[in-house]
Coordinates of C-alpha atoms in Angstrom, one line a residue:
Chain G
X1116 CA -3.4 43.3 52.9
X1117 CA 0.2 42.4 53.8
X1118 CA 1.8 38.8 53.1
X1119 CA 5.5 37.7 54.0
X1120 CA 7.0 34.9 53.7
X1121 CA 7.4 32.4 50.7
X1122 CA 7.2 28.5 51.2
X1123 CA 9.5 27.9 53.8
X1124 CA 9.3 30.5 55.7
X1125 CA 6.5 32.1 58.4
X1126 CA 3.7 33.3 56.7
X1127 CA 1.9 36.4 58.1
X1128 CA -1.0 37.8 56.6
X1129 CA -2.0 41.4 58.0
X1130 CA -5.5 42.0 56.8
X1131 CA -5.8 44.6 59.8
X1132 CA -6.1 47.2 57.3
X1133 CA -8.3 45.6 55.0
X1134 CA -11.4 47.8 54.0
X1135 CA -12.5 45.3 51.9
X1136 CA -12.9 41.5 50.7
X1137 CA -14.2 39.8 47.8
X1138 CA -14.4 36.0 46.9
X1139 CA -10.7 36.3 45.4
X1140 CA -9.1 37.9 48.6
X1141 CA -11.0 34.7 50.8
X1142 CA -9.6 32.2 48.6
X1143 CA -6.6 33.4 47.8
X1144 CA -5.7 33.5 52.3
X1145 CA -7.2 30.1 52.2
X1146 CA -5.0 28.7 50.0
X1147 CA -2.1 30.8 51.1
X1148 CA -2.5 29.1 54.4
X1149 CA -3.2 25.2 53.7
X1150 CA 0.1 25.8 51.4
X1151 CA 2.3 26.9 54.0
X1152 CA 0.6 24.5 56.4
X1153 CA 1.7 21.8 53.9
X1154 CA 5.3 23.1 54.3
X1155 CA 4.9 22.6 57.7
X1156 CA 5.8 26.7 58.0
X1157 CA 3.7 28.9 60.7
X1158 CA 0.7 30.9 59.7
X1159 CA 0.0 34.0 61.2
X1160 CA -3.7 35.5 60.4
X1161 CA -4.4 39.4 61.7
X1162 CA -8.3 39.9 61.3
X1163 CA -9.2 43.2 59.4
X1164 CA -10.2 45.8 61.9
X1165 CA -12.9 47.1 60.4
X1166 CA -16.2 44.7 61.6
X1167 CA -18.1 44.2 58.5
X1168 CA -14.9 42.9 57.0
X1169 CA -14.3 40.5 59.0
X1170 CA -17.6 39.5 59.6
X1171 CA -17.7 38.9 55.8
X1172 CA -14.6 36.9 56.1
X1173 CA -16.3 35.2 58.7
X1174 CA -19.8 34.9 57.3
X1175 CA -18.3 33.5 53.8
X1176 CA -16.8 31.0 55.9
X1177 CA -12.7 31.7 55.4
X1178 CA -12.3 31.4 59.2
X1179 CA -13.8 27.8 58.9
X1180 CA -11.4 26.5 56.2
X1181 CA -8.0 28.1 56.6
X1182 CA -5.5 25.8 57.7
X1183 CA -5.8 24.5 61.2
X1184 CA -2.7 25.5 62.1
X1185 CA -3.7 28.9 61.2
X1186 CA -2.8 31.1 64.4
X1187 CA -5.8 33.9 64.3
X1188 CA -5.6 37.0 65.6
X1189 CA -8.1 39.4 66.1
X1190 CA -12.2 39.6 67.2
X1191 CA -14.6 37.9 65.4
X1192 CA -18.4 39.3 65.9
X1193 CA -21.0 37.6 66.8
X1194 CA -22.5 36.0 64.2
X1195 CA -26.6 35.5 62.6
X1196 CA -26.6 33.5 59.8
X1197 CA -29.1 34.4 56.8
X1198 CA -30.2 32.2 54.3
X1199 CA -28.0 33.5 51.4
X1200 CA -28.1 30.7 49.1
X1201 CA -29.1 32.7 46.1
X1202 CA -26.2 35.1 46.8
X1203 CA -23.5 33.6 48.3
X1204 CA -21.0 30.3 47.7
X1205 CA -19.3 30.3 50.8
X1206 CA -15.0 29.3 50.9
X1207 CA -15.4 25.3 49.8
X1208 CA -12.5 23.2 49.3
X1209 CA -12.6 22.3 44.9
X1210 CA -12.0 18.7 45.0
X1211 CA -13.6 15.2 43.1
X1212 CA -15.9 15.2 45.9
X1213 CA -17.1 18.5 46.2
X1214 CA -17.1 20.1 42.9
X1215 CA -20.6 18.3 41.8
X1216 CA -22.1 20.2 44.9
X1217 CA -20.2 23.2 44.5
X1218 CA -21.7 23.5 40.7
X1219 CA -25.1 22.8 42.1
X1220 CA -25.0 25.7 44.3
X1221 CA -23.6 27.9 41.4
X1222 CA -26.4 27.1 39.4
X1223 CA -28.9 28.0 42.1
X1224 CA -27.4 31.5 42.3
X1225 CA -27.7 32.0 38.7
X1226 CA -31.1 30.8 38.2
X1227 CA -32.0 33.2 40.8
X1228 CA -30.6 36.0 39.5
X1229 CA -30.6 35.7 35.5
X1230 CA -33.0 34.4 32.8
X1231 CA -33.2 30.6 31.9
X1232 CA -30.5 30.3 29.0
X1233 CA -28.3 32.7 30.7
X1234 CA -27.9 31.4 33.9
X1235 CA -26.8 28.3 32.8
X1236 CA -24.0 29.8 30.2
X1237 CA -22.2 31.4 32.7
X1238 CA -22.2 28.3 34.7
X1239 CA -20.9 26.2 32.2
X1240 CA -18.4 29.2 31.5
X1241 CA -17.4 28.7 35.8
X1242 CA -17.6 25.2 35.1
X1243 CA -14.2 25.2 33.0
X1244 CA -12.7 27.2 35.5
X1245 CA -13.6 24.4 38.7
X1246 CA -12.4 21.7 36.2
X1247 CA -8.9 22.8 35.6
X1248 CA -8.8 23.7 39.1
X1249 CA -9.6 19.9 40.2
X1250 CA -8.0 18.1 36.9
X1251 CA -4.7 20.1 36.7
X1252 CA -4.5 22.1 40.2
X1253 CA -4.6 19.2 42.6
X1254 CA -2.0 19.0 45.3
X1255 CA -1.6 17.8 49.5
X1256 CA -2.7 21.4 49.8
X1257 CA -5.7 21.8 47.7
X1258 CA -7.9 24.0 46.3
X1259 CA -10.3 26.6 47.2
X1260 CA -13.7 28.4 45.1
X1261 CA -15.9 31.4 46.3
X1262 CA -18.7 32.9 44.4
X1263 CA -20.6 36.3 45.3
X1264 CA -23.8 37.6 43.2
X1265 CA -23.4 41.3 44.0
X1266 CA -26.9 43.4 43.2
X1267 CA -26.0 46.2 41.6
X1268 CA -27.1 48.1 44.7
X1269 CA -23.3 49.6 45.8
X1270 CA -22.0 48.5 42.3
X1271 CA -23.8 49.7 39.5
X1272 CA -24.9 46.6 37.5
X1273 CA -25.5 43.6 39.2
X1274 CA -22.7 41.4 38.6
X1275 CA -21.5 37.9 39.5
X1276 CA -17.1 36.7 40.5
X1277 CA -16.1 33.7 41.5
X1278 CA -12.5 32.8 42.1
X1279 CA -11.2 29.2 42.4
X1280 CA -7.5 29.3 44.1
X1281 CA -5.5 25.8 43.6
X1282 CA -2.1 25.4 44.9
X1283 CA -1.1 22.5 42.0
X1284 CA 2.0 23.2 39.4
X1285 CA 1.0 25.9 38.1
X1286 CA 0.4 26.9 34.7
X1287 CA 3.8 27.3 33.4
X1288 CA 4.4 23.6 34.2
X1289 CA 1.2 22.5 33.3
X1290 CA 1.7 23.6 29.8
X1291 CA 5.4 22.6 29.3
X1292 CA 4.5 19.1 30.2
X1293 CA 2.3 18.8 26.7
X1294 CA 3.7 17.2 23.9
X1295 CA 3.2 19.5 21.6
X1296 CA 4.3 22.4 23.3
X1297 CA 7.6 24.5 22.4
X1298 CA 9.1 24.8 25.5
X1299 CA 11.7 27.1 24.4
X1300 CA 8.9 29.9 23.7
X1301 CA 7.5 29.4 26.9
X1302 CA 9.6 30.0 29.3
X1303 CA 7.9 32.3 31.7
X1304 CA 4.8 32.2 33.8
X1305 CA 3.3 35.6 32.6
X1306 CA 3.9 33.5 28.7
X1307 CA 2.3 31.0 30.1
X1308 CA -0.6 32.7 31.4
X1309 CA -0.9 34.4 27.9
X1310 CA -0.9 30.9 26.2
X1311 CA -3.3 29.3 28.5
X1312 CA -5.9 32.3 27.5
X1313 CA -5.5 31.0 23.9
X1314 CA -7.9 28.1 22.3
X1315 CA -6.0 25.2 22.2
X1316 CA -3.1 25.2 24.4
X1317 CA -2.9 22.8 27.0
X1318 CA 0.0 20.7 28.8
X1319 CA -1.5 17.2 28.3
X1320 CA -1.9 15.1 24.8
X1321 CA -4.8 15.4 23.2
X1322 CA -6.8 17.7 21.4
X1323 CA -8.0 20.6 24.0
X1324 CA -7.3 23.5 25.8
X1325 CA -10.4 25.5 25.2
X1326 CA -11.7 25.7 29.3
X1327 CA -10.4 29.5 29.9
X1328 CA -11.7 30.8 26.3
X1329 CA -14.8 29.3 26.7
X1330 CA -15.3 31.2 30.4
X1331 CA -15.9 34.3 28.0
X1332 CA -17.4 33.0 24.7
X1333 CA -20.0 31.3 27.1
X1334 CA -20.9 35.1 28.9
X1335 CA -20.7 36.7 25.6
X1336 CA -23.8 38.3 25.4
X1337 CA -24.2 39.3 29.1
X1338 CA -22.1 42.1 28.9
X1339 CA -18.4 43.1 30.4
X1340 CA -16.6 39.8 32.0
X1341 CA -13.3 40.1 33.2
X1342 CA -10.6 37.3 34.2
X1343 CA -7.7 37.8 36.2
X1344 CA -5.3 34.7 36.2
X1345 CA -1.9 34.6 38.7
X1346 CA 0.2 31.4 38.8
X1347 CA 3.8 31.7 39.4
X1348 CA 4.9 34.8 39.7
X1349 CA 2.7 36.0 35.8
X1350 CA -0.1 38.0 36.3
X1351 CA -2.6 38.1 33.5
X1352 CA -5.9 40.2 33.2
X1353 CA -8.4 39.6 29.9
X1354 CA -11.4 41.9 29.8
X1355 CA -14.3 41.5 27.4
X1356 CA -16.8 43.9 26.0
X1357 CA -19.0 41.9 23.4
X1358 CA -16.7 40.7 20.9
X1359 CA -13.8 42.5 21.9
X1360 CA -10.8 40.8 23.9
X1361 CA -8.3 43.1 25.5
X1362 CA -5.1 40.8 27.3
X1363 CA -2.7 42.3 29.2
X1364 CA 0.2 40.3 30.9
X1365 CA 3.0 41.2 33.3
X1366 CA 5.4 39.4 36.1
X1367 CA 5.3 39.9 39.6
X1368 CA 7.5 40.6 41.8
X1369 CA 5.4 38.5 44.8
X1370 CA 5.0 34.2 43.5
X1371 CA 1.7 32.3 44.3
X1372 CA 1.7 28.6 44.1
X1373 CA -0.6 27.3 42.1
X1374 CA -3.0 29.1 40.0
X1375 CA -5.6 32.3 40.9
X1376 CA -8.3 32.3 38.9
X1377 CA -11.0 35.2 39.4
X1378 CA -13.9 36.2 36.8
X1379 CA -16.0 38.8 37.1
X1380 CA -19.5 38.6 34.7
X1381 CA -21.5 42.1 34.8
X1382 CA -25.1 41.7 33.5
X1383 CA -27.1 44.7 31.8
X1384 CA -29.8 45.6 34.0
Chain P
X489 CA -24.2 -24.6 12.5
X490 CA -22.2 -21.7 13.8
X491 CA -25.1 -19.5 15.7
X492 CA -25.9 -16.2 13.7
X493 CA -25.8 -12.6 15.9
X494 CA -29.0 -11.2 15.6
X495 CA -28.3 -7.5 14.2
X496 CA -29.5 -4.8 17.1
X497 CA -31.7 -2.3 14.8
X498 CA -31.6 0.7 16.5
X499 CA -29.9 1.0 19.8
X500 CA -30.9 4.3 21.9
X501 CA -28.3 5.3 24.8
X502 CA -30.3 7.7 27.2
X503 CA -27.6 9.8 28.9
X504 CA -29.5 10.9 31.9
X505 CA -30.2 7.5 32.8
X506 CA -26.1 6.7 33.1
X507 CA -25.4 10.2 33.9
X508 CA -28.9 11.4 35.9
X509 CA -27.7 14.9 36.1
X510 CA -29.5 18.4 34.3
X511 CA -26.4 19.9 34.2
X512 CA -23.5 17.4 32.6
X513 CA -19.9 19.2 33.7
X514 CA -16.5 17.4 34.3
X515 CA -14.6 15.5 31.3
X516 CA -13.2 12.5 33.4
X517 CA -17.4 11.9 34.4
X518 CA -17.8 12.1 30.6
X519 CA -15.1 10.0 29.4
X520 CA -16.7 7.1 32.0
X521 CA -19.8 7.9 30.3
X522 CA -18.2 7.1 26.6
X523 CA -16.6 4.3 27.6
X524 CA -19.9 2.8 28.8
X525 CA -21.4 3.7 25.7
X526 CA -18.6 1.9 23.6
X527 CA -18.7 -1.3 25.8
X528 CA -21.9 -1.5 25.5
X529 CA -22.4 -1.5 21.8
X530 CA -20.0 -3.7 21.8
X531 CA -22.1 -6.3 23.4
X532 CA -24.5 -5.5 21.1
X533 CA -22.4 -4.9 18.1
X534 CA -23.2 -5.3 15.0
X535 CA -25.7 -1.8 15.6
X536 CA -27.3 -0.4 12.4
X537 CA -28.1 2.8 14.2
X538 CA -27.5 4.6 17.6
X539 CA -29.5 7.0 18.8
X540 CA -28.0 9.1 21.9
X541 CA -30.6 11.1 23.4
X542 CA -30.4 13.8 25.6
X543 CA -33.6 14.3 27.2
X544 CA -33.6 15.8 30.7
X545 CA -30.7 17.3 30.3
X546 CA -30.6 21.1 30.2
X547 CA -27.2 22.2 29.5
X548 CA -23.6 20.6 29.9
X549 CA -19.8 22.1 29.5
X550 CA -18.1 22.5 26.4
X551 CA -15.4 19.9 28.0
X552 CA -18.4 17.5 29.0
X553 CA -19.7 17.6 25.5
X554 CA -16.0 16.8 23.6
X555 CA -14.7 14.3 26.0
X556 CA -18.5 12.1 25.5
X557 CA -19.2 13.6 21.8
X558 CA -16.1 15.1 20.2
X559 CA -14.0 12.1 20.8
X560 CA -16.9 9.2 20.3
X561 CA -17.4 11.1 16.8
X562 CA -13.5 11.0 16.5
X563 CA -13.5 7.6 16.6
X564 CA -16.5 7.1 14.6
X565 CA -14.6 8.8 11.7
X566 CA -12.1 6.0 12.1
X567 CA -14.4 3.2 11.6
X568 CA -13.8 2.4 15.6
X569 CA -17.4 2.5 16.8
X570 CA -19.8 -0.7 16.6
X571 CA -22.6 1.4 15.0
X572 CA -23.1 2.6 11.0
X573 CA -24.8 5.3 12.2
X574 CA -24.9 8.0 14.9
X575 CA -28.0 10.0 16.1
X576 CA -28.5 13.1 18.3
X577 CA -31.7 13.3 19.9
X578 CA -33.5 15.6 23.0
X579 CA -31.4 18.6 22.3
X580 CA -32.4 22.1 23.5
X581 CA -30.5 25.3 22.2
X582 CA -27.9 24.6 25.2
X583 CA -26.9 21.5 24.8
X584 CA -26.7 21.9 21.2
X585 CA -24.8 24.7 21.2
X586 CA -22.0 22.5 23.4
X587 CA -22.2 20.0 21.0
X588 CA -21.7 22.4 18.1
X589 CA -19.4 24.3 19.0
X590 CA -16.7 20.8 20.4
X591 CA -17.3 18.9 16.5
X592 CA -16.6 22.8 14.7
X593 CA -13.4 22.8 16.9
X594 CA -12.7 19.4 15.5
X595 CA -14.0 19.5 12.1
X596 CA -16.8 17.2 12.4
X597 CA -20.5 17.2 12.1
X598 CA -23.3 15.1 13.8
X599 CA -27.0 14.4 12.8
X600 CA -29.6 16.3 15.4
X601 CA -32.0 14.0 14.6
X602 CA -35.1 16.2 16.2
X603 CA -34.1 19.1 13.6
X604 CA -33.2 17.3 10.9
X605 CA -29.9 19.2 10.3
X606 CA -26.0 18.6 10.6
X607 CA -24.3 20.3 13.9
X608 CA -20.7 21.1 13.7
X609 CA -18.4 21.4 10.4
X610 CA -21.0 21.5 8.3
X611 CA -19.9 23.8 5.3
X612 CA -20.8 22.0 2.0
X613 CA -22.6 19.4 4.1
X614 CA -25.9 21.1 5.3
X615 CA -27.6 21.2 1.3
X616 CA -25.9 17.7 0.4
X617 CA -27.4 16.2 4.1
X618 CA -30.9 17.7 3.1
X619 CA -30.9 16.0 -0.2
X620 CA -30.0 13.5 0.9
X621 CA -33.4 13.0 3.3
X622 CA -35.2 14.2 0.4
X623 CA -33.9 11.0 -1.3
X624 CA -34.1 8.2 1.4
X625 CA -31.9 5.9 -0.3
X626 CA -29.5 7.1 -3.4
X627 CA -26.3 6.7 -5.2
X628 CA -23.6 9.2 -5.1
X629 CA -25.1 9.7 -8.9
X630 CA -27.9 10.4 -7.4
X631 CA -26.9 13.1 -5.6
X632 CA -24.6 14.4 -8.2
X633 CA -27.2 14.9 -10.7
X634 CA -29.7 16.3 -8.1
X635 CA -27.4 19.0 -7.2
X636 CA -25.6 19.3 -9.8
X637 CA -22.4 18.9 -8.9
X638 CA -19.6 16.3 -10.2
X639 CA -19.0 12.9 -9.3
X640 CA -16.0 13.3 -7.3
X641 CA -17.3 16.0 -5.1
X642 CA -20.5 14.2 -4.5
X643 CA -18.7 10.9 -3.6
X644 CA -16.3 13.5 -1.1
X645 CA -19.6 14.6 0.6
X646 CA -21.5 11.5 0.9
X647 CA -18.1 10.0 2.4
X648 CA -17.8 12.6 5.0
X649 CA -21.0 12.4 6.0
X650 CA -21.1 8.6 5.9
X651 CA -18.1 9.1 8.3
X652 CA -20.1 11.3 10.8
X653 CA -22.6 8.7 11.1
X654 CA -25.4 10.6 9.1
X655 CA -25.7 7.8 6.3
X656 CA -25.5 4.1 5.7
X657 CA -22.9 3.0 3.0
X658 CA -23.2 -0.1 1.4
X659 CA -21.5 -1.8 -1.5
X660 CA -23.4 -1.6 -4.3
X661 CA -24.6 -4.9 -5.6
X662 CA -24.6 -3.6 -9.7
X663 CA -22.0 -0.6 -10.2
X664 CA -23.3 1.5 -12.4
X665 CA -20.4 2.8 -14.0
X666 CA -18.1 -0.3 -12.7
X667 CA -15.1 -0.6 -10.0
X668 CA -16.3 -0.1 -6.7
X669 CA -19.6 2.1 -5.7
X670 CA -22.0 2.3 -2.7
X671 CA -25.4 3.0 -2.0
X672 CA -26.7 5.1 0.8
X673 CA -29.5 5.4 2.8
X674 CA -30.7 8.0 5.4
X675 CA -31.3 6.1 8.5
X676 CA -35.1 5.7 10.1
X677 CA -35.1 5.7 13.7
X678 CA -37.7 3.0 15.2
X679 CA -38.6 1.8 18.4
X680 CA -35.5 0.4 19.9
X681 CA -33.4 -2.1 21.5
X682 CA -32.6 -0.5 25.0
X683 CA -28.8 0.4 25.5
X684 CA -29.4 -1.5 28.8

């Protein structure tokens, strides 16, 4: 998938050659769209060619909630709608309103897929993650979550991701507006990103910060979970195999506004 | 005759009836939630003990649980809340885990009133708590002796967990060794006044 285009210019997003889409790709063109709408800028959506993509795209409900001004190019199939309720959260705008329902929806796809104490951890672990999104990622444009429960049947292990896209400040800012932060040690979004990953830090002032720690302690004994965070133009990835925390951070040379949160928890079979 | 305020005994706060949700997530919905809580007991202020109970509620978010039970027990270390003593009741292994793990990141324990054990910073606290409900009501010399430990530590223990709501301290009417001593008790929860 191709993107031009920052702010305040046309956006075009060329998913023609897209062979596949995951809740982070959906969010992320959903958000790319409502913030470029916001700057008044066109938006230019190719389809993917293949079907199934796009009929994902379309089933998950991306079509529905880009922008309005969203100029869409491309065929959309026809479409029968299962019941996937136990499997799917469709493309829902993250706001005070909606994030009660979006958490209820959660929890019925992790109650129908993992054991009683289980389930709920890694919903309270998602939980942080659609918190920080609403408290700290708010903006005209908004914010954007999709969830998939994947089987195991094409991907080994059954597995859960959700990804929550806001279009807010941005971590970077976010944290040099605390107190108690040193803003002369963080100076860069990938620092940032590093930072926010740590227990503790936080851009208001009191004592908190834990929300993206606790996304892993929670899904501890589950198995692998993986986070990949973009805000700014900092990229950070923190995988987790029981106990063991690897972080890697870089920066980009392509800027998002806002912050891109995706987590992936894999469950032993 | 100025009118006397009748002491409320035991106060219980039922979350799920403020908050009627199984799953308690979002710290601004929890802050509301503790500032209920604190307005009320201060209508109903002075409270010898208050009992939060958790029944029906089968897990909450680390955030949820500091913003309504991190920061009340914050402020209860600084004297702030209208109650001498704080209770935990209707936990399951979820919601105490929350719980747990929001006082250890703040240094500060809580009675769980169903297990009869401290959550939270509890190190040096958990065998000093259980003697204490051994005893019922005791003297820091009490304690002390029991455990054999000194003075000073034992008046350092009972103070912290005095502080974390676990005990009642009183001024002690005779001093057994003079200057200024208390007497504490282990609180009973009873049936109850209703929070509302």
């Amino acid at each position: 998938m191709r993107t031009t285009g920052v702010e305040e210019e046309p956006l075009v997003i060329d998913g023609r050659n897209l062979k596949f889409g995951g809740p982070l790709e959906l969010t992320a063109i959903t958000a790319l769209t409502h913030v470029h709408a916001a700057a008044d800028t066109p938006v230019m959506l190719y389809l993917p060619d293949r079907e199934e993509v796009t009929s994902y795209a379309q089933r998950m409900d991306m079509l529905e909630h880009v922008a309005p001004e969203t100029k869409i190019q491309g065929w959309t199939p026809f479409e029968i709608r299962n019941d996937c309720s136990t499997r799917l959260l469709e493309v829902s705008p993250l706001n005070l309103t909606t994030r009660q329902p979006v958490i209820d929806r959660l929890r019925i796809i992790a109650q129908a897929n993992l054991r009683p104490p289980l389930a709920d951890r890694v919903v309270t672990g998602i939980t942080e993650l659609v918190d920080n999104a609403v408290t700290h990622g708010h903006s005209e444009a908004g914010a954007f979550i999709a969830a998939q429960l994947y089987t195991g049947r094409t991907t080994r292990h059954p597995r859960l991701e959700v990804a929550v896209c806001d279009t807010g400040i941005g971590v970077l800012e976010h944290l040099r507006q605390g107190p108690r932060t040193d803003r002369t040690r963080v100076t860069t979004c990938a620092e940032a990103l590093r930072r926010a990953l740590r227990r503790g830090e936080t851009g208001t002032d009191e004592i908190r910060g834990h929300g993206l720690s606790d996304v892993f302690d929670r899904t501890e004994e589950l198995g692998i979970a993986r986070i990949v965070l973009r805000s700014g133009n900092g990229l950070a990835r923190i995988a987790r195999r029981g106990p063991v925390r690897r972080l890697r951070r870089r920066t980009t040379t392509c800027s998002v506004s806002g912050t891109w949160a995706w987590a992936r928890v894999t469950f032993p079979r | 005759m100025k009118p006397t305020k009748k002491i409320a005994s035991t106060v219980t706060f039922i979350v799920y009836d403020v908050d009627p949700r199984s799953f308690l997530a979002f710290r601004d919905v929890a802050a509301r939630i503790r500032k209920r809580l604190e307005d009320e007991l201060k209508n109903l202020a002075p409270v010898d003990t208050l009992v939060i109970d958790f029944q029906h509620v089968e897990a909450m978010s680390n955030s949820y649980a500091d913003e309504l039970i991190g920061k009340l027990y914050v402020a209860l270390a600084a004297g702030d809340v209208a109650a001498s003593t704080v209770s935990l009741t209707g936990l399951n292994d979820e919601t105490r885990d929350a719980i747990s793990v929001c006082l250890e990141r703040r240094k500060l324990a809580a009675v769980d009133a169903d297990q009869g054990i401290l959550l939270g910073q509890v190190v040096a606290l958990e065998d000093t708590y259980a003697r204490a409900l051994q005893l019922g009501e005791f003297r820091a010399s009490d304690i002390a002796e029991a455990m054999e430990i000194s003075l000073t530590n034992a008046n350092n223990r009972l103070k912290r967990l005095a502080e974390a709501g676990a005990l009642h301290r009183e001024r002690a009417s005779s001093p057994e060794h003079g200057g200024k001593e208390f007497t504490y008790r282990v609180p009973q929860l009873e049936a109850t006044t209703p929070s509302r």
